[in-house]
Coordinates of C-alpha atoms and ligand atoms in Angstrom, one line a residue:
M1 CA 95.3 118.0 104.8
Y2 CA 94.6 115.9 107.9
P3 CA 91.3 116.3 109.7
D4 CA 90.7 117.4 113.3
L5 CA 89.9 114.1 115.0
K6 CA 86.8 113.9 117.2
L7 CA 84.3 111.3 118.3
F8 CA 80.8 111.6 116.7
I9 CA 78.1 110.8 119.2
A10 CA 74.4 111.7 119.0
G11 CA 75.0 113.8 116.0
E12 CA 77.7 115.9 117.7
W13 CA 81.5 116.1 117.5
R14 CA 83.3 115.5 120.8
K15 CA 86.8 116.1 122.1
T16 CA 88.1 114.1 125.1
D17 CA 90.6 114.6 127.8
V18 CA 92.6 111.5 126.9
T19 CA 94.3 111.4 123.5
I20 CA 96.8 109.3 121.7
P21 CA 99.1 110.2 118.8
V22 CA 98.4 109.2 115.2
I23 CA 101.6 108.6 113.5
N24 CA 102.5 108.9 109.8
P25 CA 104.1 105.5 109.1
A26 CA 106.3 106.9 106.3
T27 CA 107.9 109.6 108.4
E28 CA 107.1 108.7 112.0
A29 CA 105.9 112.3 112.5
E30 CA 102.8 112.9 114.6
L31 CA 99.8 113.7 112.4
G32 CA 97.3 114.5 115.1
R33 CA 95.8 113.5 118.5
L34 CA 93.1 110.9 118.6
P35 CA 90.4 111.3 121.3
C36 CA 89.8 108.2 123.4
A37 CA 86.3 107.5 124.5
S38 CA 85.5 107.3 128.2
I39 CA 82.9 104.9 129.6
K40 CA 80.5 107.9 129.7
D41 CA 81.1 108.6 126.0
L42 CA 80.4 104.9 125.2
D43 CA 77.2 105.0 127.3
D44 CA 76.1 108.2 125.5
A45 CA 76.8 106.5 122.2
L46 CA 74.6 103.6 123.2
E47 CA 71.8 105.8 124.4
A48 CA 72.0 107.8 121.1
A49 CA 72.0 104.6 119.0
V50 CA 68.9 103.3 120.8
I51 CA 67.1 106.6 119.9
G52 CA 68.6 106.6 116.4
F53 CA 67.4 103.1 115.8
Q54 CA 63.8 103.9 116.6
I55 CA 63.9 106.7 114.1
W56 CA 65.8 104.9 111.4
R57 CA 63.9 101.6 111.4
K58 CA 60.7 103.6 110.7
T59 CA 62.4 105.5 107.9
S60 CA 61.3 104.1 104.5
P61 CA 64.0 102.1 102.6
R62 CA 63.8 104.7 99.8
A63 CA 64.4 107.6 102.2
R64 CA 67.3 105.7 103.8
A65 CA 68.7 105.0 100.3
D66 CA 68.5 108.7 99.5
I67 CA 70.5 109.7 102.5
I68 CA 73.1 107.0 101.9
M69 CA 73.4 107.9 98.2
H70 CA 73.8 111.6 99.2
A71 CA 76.6 110.7 101.6
A72 CA 78.3 108.6 98.9
K73 CA 78.1 111.5 96.4
L74 CA 79.8 113.8 99.0
L75 CA 82.6 111.2 99.5
R76 CA 83.2 111.1 95.8
E77 CA 83.3 114.9 95.7
R78 CA 85.8 114.9 98.6
Q79 CA 87.9 112.1 97.1
E80 CA 91.1 114.1 96.9
K81 CA 91.0 115.4 100.4
I82 CA 90.1 112.0 101.9
A83 CA 92.8 110.2 99.8
H84 CA 95.4 112.6 101.1
S85 CA 94.5 111.9 104.7
I86 CA 94.5 108.1 104.1
T87 CA 98.0 108.2 102.6
L88 CA 99.2 110.3 105.5
E89 CA 98.0 108.0 108.1
H90 CA 98.3 104.6 106.4
G91 CA 101.2 105.2 104.0
K92 CA 99.7 103.6 100.8
P93 CA 100.4 105.3 97.5
L94 CA 98.0 108.2 96.8
S95 CA 96.7 106.5 93.6
Q96 CA 95.6 103.5 95.7
A97 CA 94.1 105.8 98.3
R98 CA 92.0 107.5 95.6
L99 CA 90.7 104.2 94.4
E100 CA 89.9 103.2 98.0
V101 CA 87.7 106.3 98.4
I102 CA 85.8 105.4 95.3
R103 CA 85.4 101.7 96.5
G104 CA 84.0 103.0 99.8
A105 CA 81.5 105.1 97.9
E106 CA 80.6 102.1 95.8
F107 CA 79.8 100.0 99.0
F108 CA 77.4 102.7 100.0
E109 CA 75.8 102.9 96.6
W110 CA 75.3 99.2 96.3
D111 CA 73.8 98.7 99.7
A112 CA 71.6 101.8 99.2
G113 CA 70.1 100.0 96.2
E114 CA 69.8 96.7 98.2
A115 CA 68.0 98.6 101.0
M116 CA 65.0 98.7 98.6
R117 CA 65.2 95.0 97.8
T118 CA 65.1 93.3 101.1
Y119 CA 62.1 91.4 100.0
G120 CA 60.1 89.0 102.1
R121 CA 58.2 85.9 101.0
I122 CA 54.6 84.6 100.9
I123 CA 54.3 80.9 101.7
P124 CA 51.2 79.1 100.4
A125 CA 48.8 78.3 103.3
A126 CA 45.4 76.9 103.9
P127 CA 42.4 79.2 103.1
G128 CA 41.9 81.7 105.8
H129 CA 45.6 81.7 106.7
K130 CA 48.5 83.6 105.5
F131 CA 52.2 82.9 106.1
S132 CA 54.7 85.7 105.3
V133 CA 58.4 86.1 105.9
H134 CA 59.7 89.6 106.8
H135 CA 63.2 90.9 107.0
Q136 CA 63.6 93.5 109.8
P137 CA 66.7 95.4 111.0
A138 CA 68.6 93.6 113.7
G139 CA 69.0 96.6 116.1
V140 CA 72.1 98.4 117.3
V141 CA 75.3 97.2 115.7
A142 CA 78.7 97.4 117.6
A143 CA 81.3 97.4 114.8
F144 CA 85.1 97.3 114.8
S145 CA 87.1 98.1 111.7
P146 CA 90.8 97.6 111.1
W147 CA 93.6 99.8 109.8
N148 CA 94.4 98.3 106.5
F149 CA 91.7 100.1 104.5
P150 CA 90.9 103.3 106.6
M151 CA 87.9 104.2 104.3
S152 CA 86.5 101.1 102.7
Q153 CA 86.6 98.9 105.9
P154 CA 84.4 101.3 107.9
A155 CA 82.3 101.9 104.8
R156 CA 81.4 98.2 104.4
K157 CA 80.1 98.0 108.0
I158 CA 78.3 101.4 108.0
A159 CA 76.7 100.7 104.6
G160 CA 75.4 97.3 105.7
A161 CA 74.0 98.6 109.0
L162 CA 72.4 101.8 107.6
A163 CA 70.9 100.2 104.5
S164 CA 69.2 97.5 106.7
G165 CA 67.7 100.1 109.1
C166 CA 70.1 99.4 112.0
A167 CA 71.9 102.0 114.1
I168 CA 75.6 101.6 114.5
I169 CA 78.4 102.4 116.9
L170 CA 81.7 102.0 115.0
K171 CA 85.1 101.8 116.7
A172 CA 87.4 102.5 113.8
A173 CA 91.1 101.7 114.0
E174 CA 93.2 104.0 116.2
E175 CA 96.1 104.0 113.7
T176 CA 94.0 105.2 110.8
P177 CA 90.9 107.1 112.0
A178 CA 90.6 109.8 109.3
G179 CA 88.6 107.6 106.8
A180 CA 85.9 107.0 109.3
V181 CA 85.8 110.7 110.4
H182 CA 85.3 111.7 106.8
I183 CA 82.5 109.2 106.4
A184 CA 80.7 110.4 109.6
K185 CA 81.1 114.0 108.3
A186 CA 79.5 113.1 104.9
F187 CA 76.5 111.5 106.7
E188 CA 76.1 114.5 109.0
D189 CA 76.1 116.7 105.9
A190 CA 73.7 114.3 104.1
G191 CA 71.1 114.7 106.9
L192 CA 71.4 111.4 108.7
P193 CA 69.3 111.6 111.9
A194 CA 71.4 112.0 115.1
G195 CA 72.4 108.8 116.8
V196 CA 72.0 106.5 113.8
L197 CA 75.8 106.5 113.2
N198 CA 78.2 107.0 116.2
L199 CA 81.9 106.9 115.9
V200 CA 84.3 106.2 118.8
F201 CA 88.0 105.5 119.2
G202 CA 90.0 104.4 122.2
Q203 CA 91.3 101.3 123.9
P204 CA 89.9 98.4 121.7
S205 CA 89.4 95.9 124.5
E206 CA 87.8 98.4 126.8
I207 CA 85.3 99.5 124.1
S208 CA 84.4 95.9 123.0
E209 CA 84.1 94.7 126.6
H210 CA 81.8 97.6 127.5
L211 CA 79.6 97.6 124.4
I212 CA 79.1 93.9 123.5
P213 CA 77.3 92.9 126.7
K214 CA 74.8 95.7 126.5
D215 CA 71.2 94.7 125.7
P216 CA 70.5 97.0 122.7
V217 CA 73.6 95.6 120.9
Q218 CA 72.2 92.8 118.7
L219 CA 75.1 92.3 116.3
V220 CA 78.9 92.5 116.6
A221 CA 80.6 93.1 113.3
F222 CA 84.4 92.8 113.3
T223 CA 87.1 92.7 110.7
G224 CA 90.6 91.9 112.0
S225 CA 92.7 89.0 113.2
T226 CA 91.3 85.5 113.9
A227 CA 92.5 85.8 117.5
V228 CA 90.6 89.0 118.2
G229 CA 87.6 87.6 116.3
R230 CA 87.5 84.5 118.5
H231 CA 87.7 86.7 121.6
L232 CA 84.8 88.9 120.5
T233 CA 82.8 85.8 119.6
T234 CA 83.3 84.5 123.1
L235 CA 82.2 87.8 124.6
A236 CA 79.1 87.9 122.3
S237 CA 78.2 84.3 123.0
H238 CA 77.6 85.0 126.7
H239 CA 74.8 87.3 125.6
M240 CA 73.7 85.2 122.6
T241 CA 74.6 88.2 120.4
R242 CA 75.1 87.5 116.7
V243 CA 78.5 88.0 115.1
L244 CA 79.6 88.9 111.6
L245 CA 83.3 88.3 111.2
E246 CA 85.9 88.9 108.4
L247 CA 89.1 87.5 109.8
G248 CA 92.6 86.5 108.6
G249 CA 93.4 84.8 105.4
H250 CA 96.5 83.1 103.9
A251 CA 95.5 83.0 100.3
P252 CA 96.9 80.2 98.1
V253 CA 97.6 80.8 94.4
I254 CA 97.8 77.8 92.1
I255 CA 99.7 78.3 89.0
C256 CA 99.0 75.5 86.5
E257 CA 101.4 74.5 83.8
D258 CA 99.1 75.6 80.9
T259 CA 99.0 79.3 81.9
D260 CA 100.8 82.3 80.4
I261 CA 103.7 82.1 82.9
K262 CA 105.4 85.5 82.3
T263 CA 102.1 87.5 82.6
A264 CA 101.0 85.5 85.6
A265 CA 104.3 86.1 87.4
V266 CA 104.2 89.9 86.8
S267 CA 100.5 90.1 87.8
S268 CA 101.3 88.0 91.0
A269 CA 104.2 90.2 92.1
V270 CA 102.3 93.5 91.6
R271 CA 99.2 92.3 93.3
K272 CA 101.2 90.7 96.2
M273 CA 102.8 94.1 97.1
R274 CA 99.5 96.1 96.8
N275 CA 98.7 97.8 100.2
T276 CA 102.1 96.5 101.3
G277 CA 100.6 93.0 101.5
Q278 CA 98.3 94.1 104.3
V279 CA 95.1 92.7 102.8
C280 CA 93.1 89.8 104.2
T281 CA 92.8 88.5 100.6
S282 CA 96.4 89.1 99.7
P283 CA 97.9 86.3 97.6
T284 CA 100.5 84.7 99.9
R285 CA 101.3 81.1 99.2
F286 CA 102.1 80.6 95.5
F287 CA 102.1 76.9 94.4
A288 CA 103.6 76.6 90.9
H289 CA 103.7 73.4 88.9
E290 CA 107.2 72.0 89.0
H291 CA 107.6 72.2 85.2
I292 CA 107.1 76.0 85.2
F293 CA 108.3 76.8 88.7
E294 CA 111.7 78.2 87.7
E295 CA 110.3 80.5 85.0
Y296 CA 107.4 81.7 87.2
A297 CA 109.6 82.3 90.2
A298 CA 112.2 84.2 88.2
G299 CA 109.6 86.5 86.7
F300 CA 108.0 87.1 90.1
V301 CA 111.3 87.8 91.8
Q302 CA 112.4 90.2 89.1
R303 CA 109.2 92.2 89.3
A304 CA 109.0 92.2 93.1
A305 CA 112.6 93.4 93.4
S306 CA 111.9 96.3 91.1
T307 CA 108.9 97.5 93.2
L308 CA 109.3 101.3 93.9
V309 CA 109.1 101.6 97.7
G310 CA 108.7 104.9 99.4
N311 CA 106.4 107.6 100.8
G312 CA 103.0 107.2 99.2
M313 CA 102.7 110.9 98.7
E314 CA 105.5 110.9 96.1
P315 CA 104.6 110.2 92.5
G316 CA 105.3 106.8 91.0
I317 CA 105.6 105.0 94.4
E318 CA 104.2 101.5 94.1
M319 CA 104.5 100.4 97.8
G320 CA 104.4 102.4 101.0
P321 CA 105.4 101.4 104.5
T322 CA 103.6 98.9 106.7
A323 CA 100.9 100.7 108.6
N324 CA 102.4 100.4 112.1
D325 CA 105.7 99.4 113.8
R326 CA 104.2 96.0 114.9
R327 CA 104.5 94.5 111.5
I328 CA 108.3 94.9 111.1
P329 CA 109.4 92.5 113.9
A330 CA 106.6 90.1 113.1
L331 CA 107.7 89.9 109.5
I332 CA 111.4 89.6 110.4
E333 CA 110.6 86.7 112.7
L334 CA 108.7 84.8 109.9
V335 CA 111.5 85.4 107.4
E336 CA 114.2 84.3 109.8
D337 CA 112.3 81.2 110.8
A338 CA 111.8 80.2 107.1
K339 CA 115.5 80.8 106.4
A340 CA 116.5 78.7 109.4
K341 CA 114.3 75.8 108.2
G342 CA 115.9 75.9 104.7
A343 CA 114.0 78.4 102.6
T344 CA 115.8 80.6 100.1
V345 CA 115.4 84.4 100.4
A346 CA 115.3 85.4 96.7
T347 CA 114.9 89.1 97.3
G348 CA 114.3 91.4 100.3
G349 CA 114.0 89.9 103.8
G350 CA 114.4 92.9 106.0
R351 CA 113.6 96.5 106.9
H352 CA 113.8 99.1 104.1
G353 CA 115.6 102.3 105.1
D354 CA 116.0 103.6 108.6
R355 CA 113.0 106.0 108.9
G356 CA 109.4 104.9 108.6
F357 CA 108.0 101.4 108.9
F358 CA 109.1 100.2 105.5
F359 CA 109.8 96.5 104.7
Q360 CA 111.4 95.2 101.5
P361 CA 109.3 93.4 99.0
T362 CA 110.3 89.8 99.9
V363 CA 110.1 86.5 98.1
L364 CA 110.9 83.2 99.8
L365 CA 111.4 80.1 97.6
N366 CA 111.2 76.4 98.4
V367 CA 109.8 77.0 101.9
P368 CA 109.5 73.8 104.0
K369 CA 106.1 72.8 105.2
D370 CA 107.2 73.2 108.9
A371 CA 108.2 76.9 108.5
R372 CA 105.8 79.1 110.5
I373 CA 105.0 81.2 107.4
M374 CA 103.3 78.2 105.9
Q375 CA 100.6 78.4 108.6
E376 CA 100.8 82.0 109.8
E377 CA 99.5 84.9 107.7
P378 CA 102.4 87.3 107.1
F379 CA 100.1 90.4 106.5
G380 CA 103.0 92.2 104.8
P381 CA 105.0 92.2 101.6
V382 CA 106.3 88.6 101.9
A383 CA 105.5 85.9 99.3
V384 CA 106.2 82.2 99.4
I385 CA 106.7 80.4 96.1
N386 CA 106.9 76.6 96.2
P387 CA 106.9 73.9 93.4
V388 CA 104.1 71.3 93.4
A389 CA 104.1 68.0 91.5
S390 CA 100.4 68.0 90.5
L391 CA 97.1 69.8 91.0
D392 CA 96.3 67.2 93.7
D393 CA 99.4 68.3 95.6
A394 CA 98.6 72.0 95.1
I395 CA 95.0 71.7 96.4
E396 CA 96.1 69.6 99.3
Q397 CA 98.7 72.2 100.4
A398 CA 96.4 75.1 99.6
N399 CA 93.8 73.6 102.0
S400 CA 96.3 72.7 104.7
V401 CA 95.8 75.9 106.8
P402 CA 93.0 76.9 109.2
F403 CA 92.1 79.9 107.0
G404 CA 89.7 79.9 104.0
L405 CA 89.1 83.5 102.8
A406 CA 90.4 83.9 99.2
G407 CA 92.0 81.5 96.8
Y408 CA 93.3 82.0 93.2
G409 CA 94.2 79.9 90.2
F410 CA 96.0 80.6 86.9
T411 CA 94.7 78.2 84.3
N412 CA 92.5 78.0 81.2
R413 CA 91.7 74.2 81.5
A414 CA 88.1 73.6 82.3
D415 CA 88.8 70.5 84.2
Y416 CA 91.3 72.3 86.4
I417 CA 88.9 75.2 87.0
D418 CA 86.1 72.7 88.0
R419 CA 88.4 71.1 90.5
L420 CA 89.4 74.5 92.0
V421 CA 85.7 75.5 92.3
D422 CA 84.8 72.2 93.9
E423 CA 87.8 71.5 96.1
L424 CA 89.4 74.8 97.3
E425 CA 88.3 75.6 100.8
V426 CA 87.7 79.3 100.5
G427 CA 84.9 81.8 100.5
N428 CA 86.1 83.7 97.4
L429 CA 87.8 82.0 94.4
S430 CA 89.2 84.0 91.5
I431 CA 90.6 82.4 88.3
N432 CA 93.2 84.3 86.2
T433 CA 92.8 87.4 88.3
L434 CA 94.0 88.3 91.8
E435 CA 91.0 90.6 92.5
A436 CA 88.8 89.0 95.1
S437 CA 85.6 91.0 95.5
M438 CA 83.4 93.8 94.4
P439 CA 80.5 95.6 96.2
E440 CA 78.0 93.4 94.2
T441 CA 79.6 90.1 95.2
P442 CA 79.3 88.4 98.6
F443 CA 82.5 88.5 100.5
G444 CA 83.5 86.4 103.5
G445 CA 85.4 83.3 104.6
V446 CA 85.1 79.7 105.6
K447 CA 87.0 77.9 108.4
S448 CA 88.8 80.3 110.7
S449 CA 88.4 83.2 108.2
G450 CA 85.1 84.3 109.4
Q451 CA 81.3 84.0 109.5
G452 CA 78.7 85.7 107.4
R453 CA 79.1 87.8 104.2
E454 CA 79.4 91.5 103.4
G455 CA 78.3 92.8 100.1
G456 CA 76.3 91.3 97.3
T457 CA 72.6 90.5 97.7
E458 CA 73.6 88.3 100.7
G459 CA 75.3 91.2 102.6
L460 CA 72.3 92.8 104.3
E461 CA 71.0 89.4 105.6
N462 CA 73.6 89.6 108.4
Y463 CA 72.2 93.0 109.6
M464 CA 68.6 91.8 109.6
T465 CA 66.4 89.3 111.4
I466 CA 63.8 87.1 109.9
K467 CA 60.2 87.2 111.2
N468 CA 57.7 84.7 110.2
V469 CA 54.1 85.9 110.4
W470 CA 51.1 83.5 110.6
H471 CA 47.9 85.6 110.1
S472 CA 44.7 83.6 110.6
A473 CA 41.5 85.3 109.4
N474 CA 39.5 83.7 112.2
I475 CA 40.4 83.0 115.8
T476 CA 41.3 79.4 116.0
Ligands
NAD501 P1 95.3 92.8 116.3 O1 94.7 91.5 116.2 O2 95.8 93.3 117.5 O3 94.2 93.9 115.8 C1 93.4 93.8 114.6 C2 92.3 94.8 114.7 O4 91.4 94.5 115.8 C3 92.7 96.2 115.0 O5 92.0 97.1 114.3 C4 92.4 96.4 116.5 O6 92.1 97.8 116.9 C5 91.3 95.5 116.7 N1 91.2 95.0 118.1 C6 92.2 94.4 118.8 N2 91.8 93.9 119.9 C7 90.5 94.2 120.0 C8 89.5 94.0 121.0 N3 89.8 93.4 122.2 N4 88.3 94.5 120.8 C9 88.0 95.1 119.6 N5 88.9 95.3 118.6 C10 90.1 94.9 118.8 O7 96.4 92.8 115.2 P2 97.2 93.9 114.5 O8 98.6 93.8 114.9 O9 96.5 95.2 114.5 O10 97.1 93.4 113.0 C11 97.7 92.2 112.6 C12 96.8 91.1 112.3 O11 95.5 91.5 112.2 C13 97.2 90.5 111.0 O12 98.0 89.4 111.1 C14 95.9 90.1 110.3 O13 95.6 88.8 110.5 C15 94.8 90.9 111.1 N6 94.1 91.9 110.3 C16 93.2 91.5 109.5 C17 92.5 92.4 108.7 C18 91.5 92.0 107.7 O14 91.2 92.7 106.8 N7 90.9 90.8 107.9 C19 92.8 93.8 108.9 C20 93.8 94.2 109.8 C21 94.4 93.2 110.5

């Protein structure tokens, strides 16, 4: 069920002397040993990526797309096997892991198509002169993907890099390495030239500090916390290396008085607990108009409290454990702080069971503005629901955090929707749905939630440079 974990460097699979355990967060059993890259492994990956880049940049966009589409097809065919390893290492319900595999394949399929549409531009010029704008692959990408989506997070970065003609060295998350291993295997089987995709694991700071300063690395692509994103940006800035960052969120949901309250409450509770709340776009701060607050909160709490929590391998489970033991104390601290400041714990509030990293679906009501959770992303199954007096009040509170990734509204009033579109400080706004993005839509944040976009027609721009060409017919 669980793959043999190895590094993938220069088209070959490698074991290492130093390994760390990969733990099943539902049972705390060891699933396998993860090889940690040495400095020599990293240097080999760099050398391979430089060679791979020279081959891949000269491969036609259609030939690149063919290989990417082939790998995506293999991932779809291997869906069941990959989903099982994701559930084992991450804990999410198998049904959600299956969907994640398909979403990962879709990222590859969309970007493969886009690879053939990275059009340039002709700019009108005087007779005898031609101005043209060309998009060219940036170079070697050093990418770092997190543990919350073991398959789709690495897929986003590998898809963007490969479709653009870049080579990539990916450090996938140590807690959840199998998704990236399956992707590398699919690309090996699809005939990707050696060195174009390299996969490493190990000590995160050692790897980023070794790779980012190296000359061939022209782009750092990172998804994770704002704190680490800031650190990597500082490292990259010393070398004027570009960064693509998808960082933390603390998504507001504004529930207006005109909405279908019961349906919105159930949808909110279900969506909040998806992936155990460990999603950067997870709805987190719910602002309900004071006229409907009681009814909305009651419906939300009832549905949240009935969430079936357990090992994602078991049928019917709706929410698995948190992915690692770090989240439990962090969540308890946030809940205790909110309680001490006067919030009501309507359901949950603590650890679930005594084995595995489970946390209860938790709803906090009437949380004061000075509680830490009003500013800090919980990244777990904890929701805050507060009443607001007006849309002005809701928008002001929604914007009162340093984050700006996703935002949501429940309303059918055109004037309210216009205001949310104009005034919410987020990169992704969804009305009457708590889905935030698709492969064909540009995804990314404003404020401290990141820089650049992945997906959509905008996605490949981050992985490419722009060259302006002035061609004069005569020497001037
Ligand atoms: P963390 O900040 O320690 O790590 C987040 C990710 O960054 C991990 O995958 C880790 O391996 C990597 N990382 C850490 N230090 C690094 C370094 N010096 N160089 C390169 N990579 C490095 O936090 P955590 O405890 O793993 O996760 C909790 C927080 O991370 C959450 O509060 C959330 O904000 C954020 N997070 C965000 C996303 C997202 O999708 N945006 C995903 C996972 C975690």
